[in-house]
Amino acid sequence: MEDDQIWAFGHGPLNGRVSIPTNQKVTFSADNLAAGKFFEVRVLFPKLTGAVNTQKGSLTLQQILDEEKGFIEKTKTGKKTSAILLFVSILLPIVIFVVFVVLCVFFVLLWRKEIQGLPLPKVNLSGKLHEPPSDLPPAAVEALIKSGKRFSSNTFLAMILFLVLRRIIKIKSTPKKTFFGKTAYDYSLGKGEKFTKIGLKNFEEDLVGFIFDKAGRGESEVSFEQIKRYSRDNQSTSYQFFKDFKDGAYNGLIDYGFLENTPAEIKKKSRVFFLRCLLMIFLSLWNFWVLTVATVVLFLKCPFGKRRTEKGREEVAGWLAFKTWLKDYSVTKNYPVDSIVLWEKYLVYGTLFGVSLKALSSLPVSFSQEEFAGMVAMNYGIYHSGDFGNFSSSLTSSFQSLGSSFSNSFSGGYGAHGVG
């Protein structure tokens, strides 16, 4: 048989290869042929003279060659299509991810421009305030600074002190002997000389109601142990109180004029952003879950709610300046506190901002120890001879117990307290 009288064709996998090393041999090979995958080899050569049991076909040689040529063209087209699909499958997720990043940048810019608003104004040249800019409740201060409801347990401790400052409630202590014969104290909250629910903000009223009406069962005094026990035994009620408290403090900022509802056009932009992200998810391939999670997180942060007003930005700037003043002890220690009321405000907002009570107690004052001793005995249940160090250690012990009362109930990811 002549060398040019033999033809071989393979059918099946696109990566198959056919070769004719000699006029007596044809080889077919394919990579990674899956089990059950169809393939066949078609070999053409002149009919052998005297062949036994030969089958006759209806196609001529040229017809067979034309048919195989069509198969070859189809295979080439299939390979091109596969290459294009492979390229798209690699490139498309990259393009989607880039577009998603661009959308995220757009969202951040939208958030900073329309929700956070303009940069905070400067309070003064030093950037510090020696006194609180207002009598805003600590929970409202926290909500305004953070533009949200992410409260730490310090917020509740500061709110207790804020109500003590206003003489609505007071802290009481009862001495007891420990196992080793030392004197310790059981602490409780009682109704102060100006106790009333009239005129309280809704979240302040919620806090007072939780302490006396729920944990205290209507009594005029409730121990920290009662608060712990009630919070532990009534987790659903305690959680609802916490939620209402946060909502009230945040939403109340509108009444102060510090927040306003986000304009409709900004909400529309945010929704368009979200729809584009959904489109990215629909088009994505290998990074489907990554984009899904990222989009959900961003949507939860979408500016559908409220934003600071100009008055609100000024208020935030003032509180941050006062926080800087409290934390900069190297400067603060040079300015004596000239009134007990101001010192108590330092105590309230210092607790909110995480300033050590020990540091606050070491600040110089220009009022008498006798005056101080009478105040802390009446309102904080601490009976010492006006010594600030003793006050610090006693109130720290008191707050550790009080803080655990709240954190045990609201342990779902709130900041740790620390006033000592």
Short mmCIF file of C-alpha atoms in Angstrom, two decimals:
data_model
loop_
_atom_site.label_atom_id
_atom_site.label_comp_id
_atom_site.label_asym_id
_atom_site.label_seq_id
_atom_site.Cartn_x
_atom_site.Cartn_y
_atom_site.Cartn_z
CA MET A 1 0.00 0.00 0.00
CA GLU A 2 1.33 3.38 -1.00
CA ASP A 3 2.08 5.94 1.75
CA ASP A 4 -0.41 8.45 0.33
CA GLN A 5 -3.25 5.95 0.25
CA ILE A 6 -4.05 5.96 3.95
CA TRP A 7 -6.13 8.46 5.94
CA ALA A 8 -6.99 8.52 9.67
CA PHE A 9 -9.48 10.65 11.62
CA GLY A 10 -10.36 10.79 15.32
CA HIS A 11 -13.79 11.65 16.76
CA GLY A 12 -14.55 12.57 20.37
CA PRO A 13 -12.38 14.70 22.74
CA LEU A 14 -11.18 18.05 21.37
CA ASN A 15 -7.64 17.42 22.61
CA GLY A 16 -7.31 14.17 20.65
CA ARG A 17 -4.43 13.66 18.21
CA VAL A 18 -4.09 11.27 15.23
CA SER A 19 -0.81 10.30 13.57
CA ILE A 20 0.27 7.83 10.85
CA PRO A 21 3.85 6.76 11.60
CA THR A 22 3.88 4.14 8.80
CA ASN A 23 1.54 2.91 6.11
CA GLN A 24 0.87 -0.05 8.37
CA LYS A 25 0.15 1.81 11.64
CA VAL A 26 -2.23 4.51 12.92
CA THR A 27 -2.07 5.97 16.49
CA PHE A 28 -4.70 7.95 18.39
CA SER A 29 -4.07 9.72 21.72
CA ALA A 30 -6.07 12.00 24.06
CA ASP A 31 -5.30 13.61 27.45
CA ASN A 32 -7.44 13.00 30.55
CA LEU A 33 -10.11 10.99 28.81
CA ALA A 34 -13.00 10.72 31.26
CA ALA A 35 -14.64 7.39 31.99
CA GLY A 36 -17.52 6.73 29.62
CA LYS A 37 -16.34 9.43 27.19
CA PHE A 38 -17.12 8.59 23.54
CA PHE A 39 -14.33 8.40 20.99
CA GLU A 40 -13.72 6.62 17.71
CA VAL A 41 -11.01 6.35 15.07
CA ARG A 42 -11.81 6.24 11.36
CA VAL A 43 -9.13 4.81 9.04
CA LEU A 44 -9.37 4.84 5.22
CA PHE A 45 -7.19 2.73 2.96
CA PRO A 46 -7.62 0.85 -0.39
CA LYS A 47 -9.76 -2.24 -0.29
CA LEU A 48 -7.60 -5.29 0.13
CA THR A 49 -7.78 -7.82 -2.70
CA GLY A 50 -9.35 -11.07 -1.58
CA ALA A 51 -10.49 -9.68 1.79
CA VAL A 52 -13.03 -11.95 3.48
CA ASN A 53 -16.31 -10.72 5.08
CA THR A 54 -15.83 -7.13 3.86
CA GLN A 55 -18.73 -4.67 4.20
CA LYS A 56 -19.62 -2.32 1.43
CA GLY A 57 -20.59 1.28 2.13
CA SER A 58 -22.56 3.72 0.02
CA LEU A 59 -20.06 6.63 0.30
CA THR A 60 -17.20 7.25 -2.05
CA LEU A 61 -13.73 8.23 -0.84
CA GLN A 62 -14.31 11.88 -1.74
CA GLN A 63 -17.61 11.96 0.08
CA ILE A 64 -15.96 10.54 3.17
CA LEU A 65 -13.11 13.09 2.95
CA ASP A 66 -15.63 15.92 2.54
CA GLU A 67 -17.55 14.64 5.55
CA GLU A 68 -14.38 14.52 7.66
CA LYS A 69 -13.44 18.01 6.50
CA GLY A 70 -16.75 19.23 7.90
CA PHE A 71 -16.00 17.48 11.18
CA ILE A 72 -12.57 19.14 11.28
CA GLU A 73 -14.03 22.61 10.71
CA LYS A 74 -16.59 21.97 13.44
CA THR A 75 -13.80 20.89 15.79
CA LYS A 76 -11.80 24.05 15.06
CA THR A 77 -14.86 26.17 15.77
CA GLY A 78 -15.44 24.26 19.01
CA LYS A 79 -11.86 24.87 20.11
CA LYS A 80 -12.17 28.60 19.41
CA THR A 81 -15.43 28.74 21.32
CA SER A 82 -13.89 26.88 24.25
CA ALA A 83 -10.93 29.25 24.27
CA ILE A 84 -13.23 32.28 24.26
CA LEU A 85 -15.35 30.84 27.08
CA LEU A 86 -12.22 30.08 29.09
CA PHE A 87 -10.96 33.62 28.58
CA VAL A 88 -14.32 35.09 29.56
CA SER A 89 -14.56 32.83 32.62
CA ILE A 90 -11.20 34.19 33.79
CA LEU A 91 -11.68 37.81 32.79
CA LEU A 92 -15.34 38.30 33.77
CA PRO A 93 -14.88 37.80 37.53
CA ILE A 94 -11.96 40.23 37.45
CA VAL A 95 -14.03 42.83 35.62
CA ILE A 96 -16.94 42.28 38.00
CA PHE A 97 -14.67 42.65 41.00
CA VAL A 98 -13.16 45.88 39.64
CA VAL A 99 -16.62 47.30 38.96
CA PHE A 100 -17.69 46.26 42.44
CA VAL A 101 -14.70 48.07 43.95
CA VAL A 102 -15.58 51.18 41.94
CA LEU A 103 -19.14 50.98 43.27
CA CYS A 104 -17.79 50.65 46.80
CA VAL A 105 -15.64 53.74 46.32
CA PHE A 106 -18.70 55.57 45.04
CA PHE A 107 -20.65 54.46 48.09
CA VAL A 108 -17.93 55.60 50.51
CA LEU A 109 -17.75 59.00 48.80
CA LEU A 110 -21.54 59.25 48.93
CA TRP A 111 -21.51 58.32 52.60
CA ARG A 112 -18.81 60.83 53.50
CA LYS A 113 -20.39 63.63 51.51
CA GLU A 114 -24.06 63.17 52.24
CA ILE A 115 -24.22 61.30 55.54
CA GLN A 116 -21.20 62.30 57.56
CA GLY A 117 -21.53 65.72 56.04
CA LEU A 118 -18.90 68.42 55.94
CA PRO A 119 -15.74 68.14 58.05
CA LEU A 120 -16.23 68.96 61.72
CA PRO A 121 -15.63 72.63 62.52
CA LYS A 122 -12.74 73.72 64.75
CA VAL A 123 -13.84 74.56 68.27
CA ASN A 124 -10.86 76.80 69.00
CA LEU A 125 -7.16 77.06 68.27
CA SER A 126 -6.17 74.54 70.94
CA GLY A 127 -8.80 72.00 69.92
CA LYS A 128 -9.76 71.50 73.59
CA LEU A 129 -12.70 72.48 75.79
CA HIS A 130 -12.34 72.69 79.58
CA GLU A 131 -16.03 71.97 80.18
CA PRO A 132 -18.70 69.86 78.48
CA PRO A 133 -20.21 71.78 75.55
CA SER A 134 -23.74 70.98 76.79
CA ASP A 135 -25.71 68.87 79.26
CA LEU A 136 -26.47 66.21 76.65
CA PRO A 137 -27.05 62.77 78.25
CA PRO A 138 -24.08 60.41 77.80
CA ALA A 139 -26.10 57.95 75.69
CA ALA A 140 -27.01 60.75 73.28
CA VAL A 141 -23.36 61.88 73.18
CA GLU A 142 -22.27 58.34 72.31
CA ALA A 143 -24.93 58.00 69.60
CA LEU A 144 -24.05 61.38 68.09
CA ILE A 145 -20.29 60.82 68.00
CA LYS A 146 -20.62 57.32 66.53
CA SER A 147 -23.58 58.20 64.28
CA GLY A 148 -25.21 54.99 65.37
CA LYS A 149 -26.24 52.70 68.21
CA ARG A 150 -23.00 50.92 69.03
CA PHE A 151 -22.98 51.48 72.78
CA SER A 152 -20.44 50.13 75.25
CA SER A 153 -21.22 49.25 78.86
CA ASN A 154 -19.52 52.54 79.79
CA THR A 155 -22.55 54.28 78.29
CA PHE A 156 -24.83 52.78 80.93
CA LEU A 157 -22.42 53.49 83.76
CA ALA A 158 -22.18 57.10 82.61
CA MET A 159 -25.98 57.31 82.39
CA ILE A 160 -26.26 56.12 86.01
CA LEU A 161 -23.80 58.83 87.06
CA PHE A 162 -25.66 61.36 84.92
CA LEU A 163 -28.88 60.60 86.80
CA VAL A 164 -26.96 60.81 90.07
CA LEU A 165 -25.61 64.21 89.00
CA ARG A 166 -29.19 65.38 88.48
CA ARG A 167 -30.12 63.87 91.88
CA ILE A 168 -32.78 61.69 90.26
CA ILE A 169 -31.15 58.57 91.69
CA LYS A 170 -28.36 57.94 94.15
CA ILE A 171 -25.92 55.18 94.94
CA LYS A 172 -26.15 53.56 98.36
CA SER A 173 -23.75 51.24 100.15
CA THR A 174 -24.20 48.84 103.05
CA PRO A 175 -21.09 47.62 104.92
CA LYS A 176 -20.57 43.91 105.51
CA LYS A 177 -17.82 41.70 106.87
CA THR A 178 -15.95 39.38 104.54
CA PHE A 179 -14.76 35.87 105.40
CA PHE A 180 -11.39 37.30 106.42
CA GLY A 181 -12.93 39.94 108.66
CA LYS A 182 -12.43 42.87 106.30
CA THR A 183 -15.16 45.39 105.55
CA ALA A 184 -16.79 45.26 102.12
CA TYR A 185 -19.90 46.91 100.73
CA ASP A 186 -23.09 45.90 99.01
CA TYR A 187 -24.22 48.59 96.58
CA SER A 188 -27.69 49.59 95.51
CA LEU A 189 -29.51 52.33 93.63
CA GLY A 190 -32.12 54.44 95.36
CA LYS A 191 -34.41 57.27 94.41
CA GLY A 192 -32.76 60.66 94.78
CA GLU A 193 -34.08 63.85 96.31
CA LYS A 194 -35.30 65.05 92.90
CA PHE A 195 -36.62 61.72 91.70
CA THR A 196 -39.26 62.04 88.99
CA LYS A 197 -40.02 60.65 85.56
CA ILE A 198 -41.54 63.90 84.41
CA GLY A 199 -39.31 65.70 81.94
CA LEU A 200 -37.06 62.70 81.33
CA LYS A 201 -36.18 61.68 77.80
CA ASN A 202 -37.82 58.42 76.77
CA PHE A 203 -34.56 56.45 77.00
CA GLU A 204 -33.83 57.93 80.44
CA GLU A 205 -37.31 56.93 81.56
CA ASP A 206 -36.69 53.44 80.15
CA LEU A 207 -33.51 53.15 82.22
CA VAL A 208 -35.19 54.34 85.43
CA GLY A 209 -38.14 52.02 84.76
CA PHE A 210 -35.85 49.05 84.14
CA ILE A 211 -34.02 49.65 87.42
CA PHE A 212 -36.90 50.34 89.79
CA ASP A 213 -40.07 49.00 88.16
CA LYS A 214 -38.68 45.80 86.65
CA ALA A 215 -35.52 44.79 88.50
CA GLY A 216 -36.68 46.45 91.74
CA ARG A 217 -40.33 45.33 91.46
CA GLY A 218 -41.59 48.82 92.28
CA GLU A 219 -39.42 49.34 95.36
CA SER A 220 -37.59 52.61 96.01
CA GLU A 221 -34.25 50.84 96.29
CA VAL A 222 -32.74 48.03 94.23
CA SER A 223 -29.43 46.29 94.80
CA PHE A 224 -26.94 45.55 92.10
CA GLU A 225 -27.47 41.87 92.89
CA GLN A 226 -31.18 42.26 92.09
CA ILE A 227 -30.31 43.86 88.75
CA LYS A 228 -27.97 40.98 87.95
CA ARG A 229 -30.55 38.38 88.91
CA TYR A 230 -33.36 40.05 86.97
CA SER A 231 -31.19 40.43 83.87
CA ARG A 232 -30.15 36.79 84.06
CA ASP A 233 -33.66 35.45 84.62
CA ASN A 234 -35.42 37.76 82.13
CA GLN A 235 -33.08 37.89 79.17
CA SER A 236 -35.80 38.65 76.61
CA THR A 237 -37.14 41.61 78.60
CA SER A 238 -33.63 42.87 79.29
CA TYR A 239 -32.71 42.67 75.63
CA GLN A 240 -35.84 44.60 74.66
CA PHE A 241 -34.97 47.30 77.18
CA PHE A 242 -31.49 47.56 75.74
CA LYS A 243 -32.84 47.83 72.20
CA ASP A 244 -35.41 50.49 73.15
CA PHE A 245 -32.76 52.39 75.06
CA LYS A 246 -30.44 52.53 72.05
CA ASP A 247 -33.23 53.46 69.66
CA GLY A 248 -34.48 56.20 71.96
CA ALA A 249 -31.04 57.75 72.47
CA TYR A 250 -30.29 57.75 68.74
CA ASN A 251 -33.68 58.86 67.44
CA GLY A 252 -33.89 61.55 70.11
CA LEU A 253 -31.03 63.38 68.41
CA ILE A 254 -33.56 64.65 65.86
CA ASP A 255 -35.43 66.45 68.66
CA TYR A 256 -32.18 68.11 69.67
CA GLY A 257 -31.68 69.25 66.08
CA PHE A 258 -28.45 67.25 65.75
CA LEU A 259 -29.72 64.76 63.14
CA GLU A 260 -32.01 64.99 60.15
CA ASN A 261 -33.55 62.40 57.86
CA THR A 262 -31.52 61.60 54.76
CA PRO A 263 -32.92 63.39 51.67
CA ALA A 264 -34.92 61.28 49.22
CA GLU A 265 -32.41 61.73 46.39
CA ILE A 266 -29.64 60.27 48.53
CA LYS A 267 -31.79 57.27 49.37
CA LYS A 268 -32.41 56.83 45.64
CA LYS A 269 -28.67 56.88 44.91
CA SER A 270 -28.13 54.26 47.59
CA ARG A 271 -30.81 52.00 46.17
CA VAL A 272 -29.31 52.33 42.68
CA PHE A 273 -25.97 51.35 44.19
CA PHE A 274 -27.55 48.29 45.77
CA LEU A 275 -29.22 47.23 42.53
CA ARG A 276 -25.90 47.50 40.71
CA CYS A 277 -24.33 45.30 43.34
CA LEU A 278 -27.09 42.74 42.81
CA LEU A 279 -26.29 42.81 39.09
CA MET A 280 -22.64 42.19 39.90
CA ILE A 281 -23.64 39.20 42.00
CA PHE A 282 -25.81 37.85 39.19
CA LEU A 283 -22.97 38.15 36.69
CA SER A 284 -20.27 36.83 39.01
CA LEU A 285 -18.97 33.29 38.82
CA TRP A 286 -16.33 32.06 41.24
CA ASN A 287 -16.63 35.03 43.61
CA PHE A 288 -20.41 34.83 44.03
CA TRP A 289 -20.40 34.43 47.82
CA VAL A 290 -17.71 37.05 48.34
CA LEU A 291 -19.74 39.68 46.51
CA THR A 292 -22.95 38.56 48.17
CA VAL A 293 -21.58 38.99 51.68
CA ALA A 294 -19.90 42.29 50.78
CA THR A 295 -23.10 43.65 49.26
CA VAL A 296 -25.22 42.69 52.25
CA VAL A 297 -22.75 44.36 54.62
CA LEU A 298 -22.68 47.52 52.53
CA PHE A 299 -26.45 47.56 52.20
CA LEU A 300 -26.79 47.45 55.97
CA LYS A 301 -24.60 50.54 56.04
CA CYS A 302 -26.51 52.29 53.27
CA PRO A 303 -27.48 55.88 54.09
CA PHE A 304 -31.19 55.20 54.41
CA GLY A 305 -31.41 56.70 57.88
CA LYS A 306 -30.20 59.97 59.33
CA ARG A 307 -27.29 62.34 59.02
CA ARG A 308 -25.81 65.09 61.17
CA THR A 309 -26.97 68.65 60.77
CA GLU A 310 -24.61 71.62 60.95
CA LYS A 311 -25.63 72.01 64.59
CA GLY A 312 -24.89 68.32 65.11
CA ARG A 313 -21.41 68.64 63.63
CA GLU A 314 -20.68 71.57 65.93
CA GLU A 315 -21.87 69.52 68.90
CA VAL A 316 -19.68 66.55 67.93
CA ALA A 317 -16.67 68.83 67.55
CA GLY A 318 -17.30 70.23 71.02
CA TRP A 319 -17.54 66.82 72.66
CA LEU A 320 -14.42 65.55 70.92
CA ALA A 321 -12.57 68.67 72.10
CA PHE A 322 -13.75 68.03 75.67
CA LYS A 323 -12.73 64.37 75.39
CA THR A 324 -9.25 65.47 74.28
CA TRP A 325 -9.09 67.78 77.30
CA LEU A 326 -10.06 65.00 79.72
CA LYS A 327 -7.57 62.54 78.29
CA ASP A 328 -4.69 65.01 78.15
CA TYR A 329 -3.87 64.74 81.85
CA SER A 330 -0.53 66.51 81.44
CA VAL A 331 -2.49 69.68 80.66
CA THR A 332 -5.65 69.08 82.68
CA LYS A 333 -3.76 68.72 85.98
CA ASN A 334 -2.67 72.35 85.73
CA TYR A 335 -6.24 73.66 85.89
CA PRO A 336 -7.97 73.12 89.28
CA VAL A 337 -11.63 72.11 89.14
CA ASP A 338 -13.44 74.94 90.90
CA SER A 339 -16.83 73.35 91.64
CA ILE A 340 -18.24 70.02 92.70
CA VAL A 341 -20.83 70.15 89.92
CA LEU A 342 -18.10 70.49 87.29
CA TRP A 343 -16.13 67.69 88.94
CA GLU A 344 -19.19 65.44 88.79
CA LYS A 345 -19.55 66.26 85.09
CA TYR A 346 -15.93 65.22 84.63
CA LEU A 347 -16.86 61.99 86.39
CA VAL A 348 -19.90 61.39 84.17
CA TYR A 349 -18.33 62.07 80.79
CA GLY A 350 -14.91 60.76 81.78
CA THR A 351 -16.59 57.42 82.47
CA LEU A 352 -18.27 57.58 79.06
CA PHE A 353 -14.96 58.28 77.30
CA GLY A 354 -13.07 55.60 79.21
CA VAL A 355 -10.96 57.96 81.32
CA SER A 356 -9.66 56.23 84.44
CA LEU A 357 -11.52 57.19 87.61
CA LYS A 358 -8.15 57.14 89.34
CA ALA A 359 -6.93 59.85 86.98
CA LEU A 360 -10.09 61.91 87.51
CA SER A 361 -9.74 61.60 91.28
CA SER A 362 -6.20 62.93 91.15
CA LEU A 363 -7.18 66.17 89.43
CA PRO A 364 -6.56 69.29 91.54
CA VAL A 365 -9.68 70.92 93.00
CA SER A 366 -10.40 74.24 94.65
CA PHE A 367 -13.28 73.16 96.89
CA SER A 368 -12.99 71.76 100.42
CA GLN A 369 -12.68 68.10 101.32
CA GLU A 370 -15.56 68.52 103.76
CA GLU A 371 -17.83 69.70 100.96
CA PHE A 372 -16.70 66.81 98.80
CA ALA A 373 -17.16 64.24 101.59
CA GLY A 374 -20.73 65.37 102.20
CA MET A 375 -21.58 65.14 98.50
CA VAL A 376 -20.20 61.62 97.96
CA ALA A 377 -21.80 60.34 101.16
CA MET A 378 -25.21 61.68 100.15
CA ASN A 379 -25.24 60.70 96.49
CA TYR A 380 -22.64 57.94 96.01
CA GLY A 381 -23.00 56.02 99.27
CA ILE A 382 -19.31 56.35 100.06
CA TYR A 383 -18.38 57.46 103.56
CA HIS A 384 -14.83 58.69 103.82
CA SER A 385 -13.16 61.83 105.10
CA GLY A 386 -13.12 63.51 101.73
CA ASP A 387 -10.12 61.58 100.49
CA PHE A 388 -10.20 61.37 96.69
CA GLY A 389 -8.15 58.19 96.64
CA ASN A 390 -10.63 56.39 98.87
CA PHE A 391 -13.48 57.70 96.75
CA SER A 392 -11.75 56.39 93.63
CA SER A 393 -11.19 52.87 94.97
CA SER A 394 -14.70 52.63 96.47
CA LEU A 395 -16.52 53.90 93.39
CA THR A 396 -14.38 51.70 91.16
CA SER A 397 -15.47 48.68 93.18
CA SER A 398 -19.06 49.88 92.98
CA PHE A 399 -18.89 50.32 89.22
CA GLN A 400 -17.32 46.94 88.60
CA SER A 401 -20.38 45.39 90.19
CA LEU A 402 -22.78 47.71 88.39
CA GLY A 403 -21.02 47.23 85.06
CA SER A 404 -21.25 43.47 85.34
CA SER A 405 -24.99 43.85 85.99
CA PHE A 406 -25.41 45.35 82.54
CA SER A 407 -22.74 43.43 80.63
CA ASN A 408 -24.08 40.08 81.85
CA SER A 409 -27.42 40.97 80.32
CA PHE A 410 -26.08 42.57 77.16
CA SER A 411 -23.10 40.33 76.39
CA GLY A 412 -23.71 40.27 72.65
CA GLY A 413 -20.59 42.19 71.70
CA TYR A 414 -20.48 45.39 73.70
CA GLY A 415 -17.26 47.03 74.85
CA ALA A 416 -15.67 46.11 78.15
CA HIS A 417 -16.02 48.59 80.98
CA GLY A 418 -13.08 49.94 82.95
CA VAL A 419 -13.22 52.91 85.29
CA GLY A 420 -10.29 52.15 87.59
#
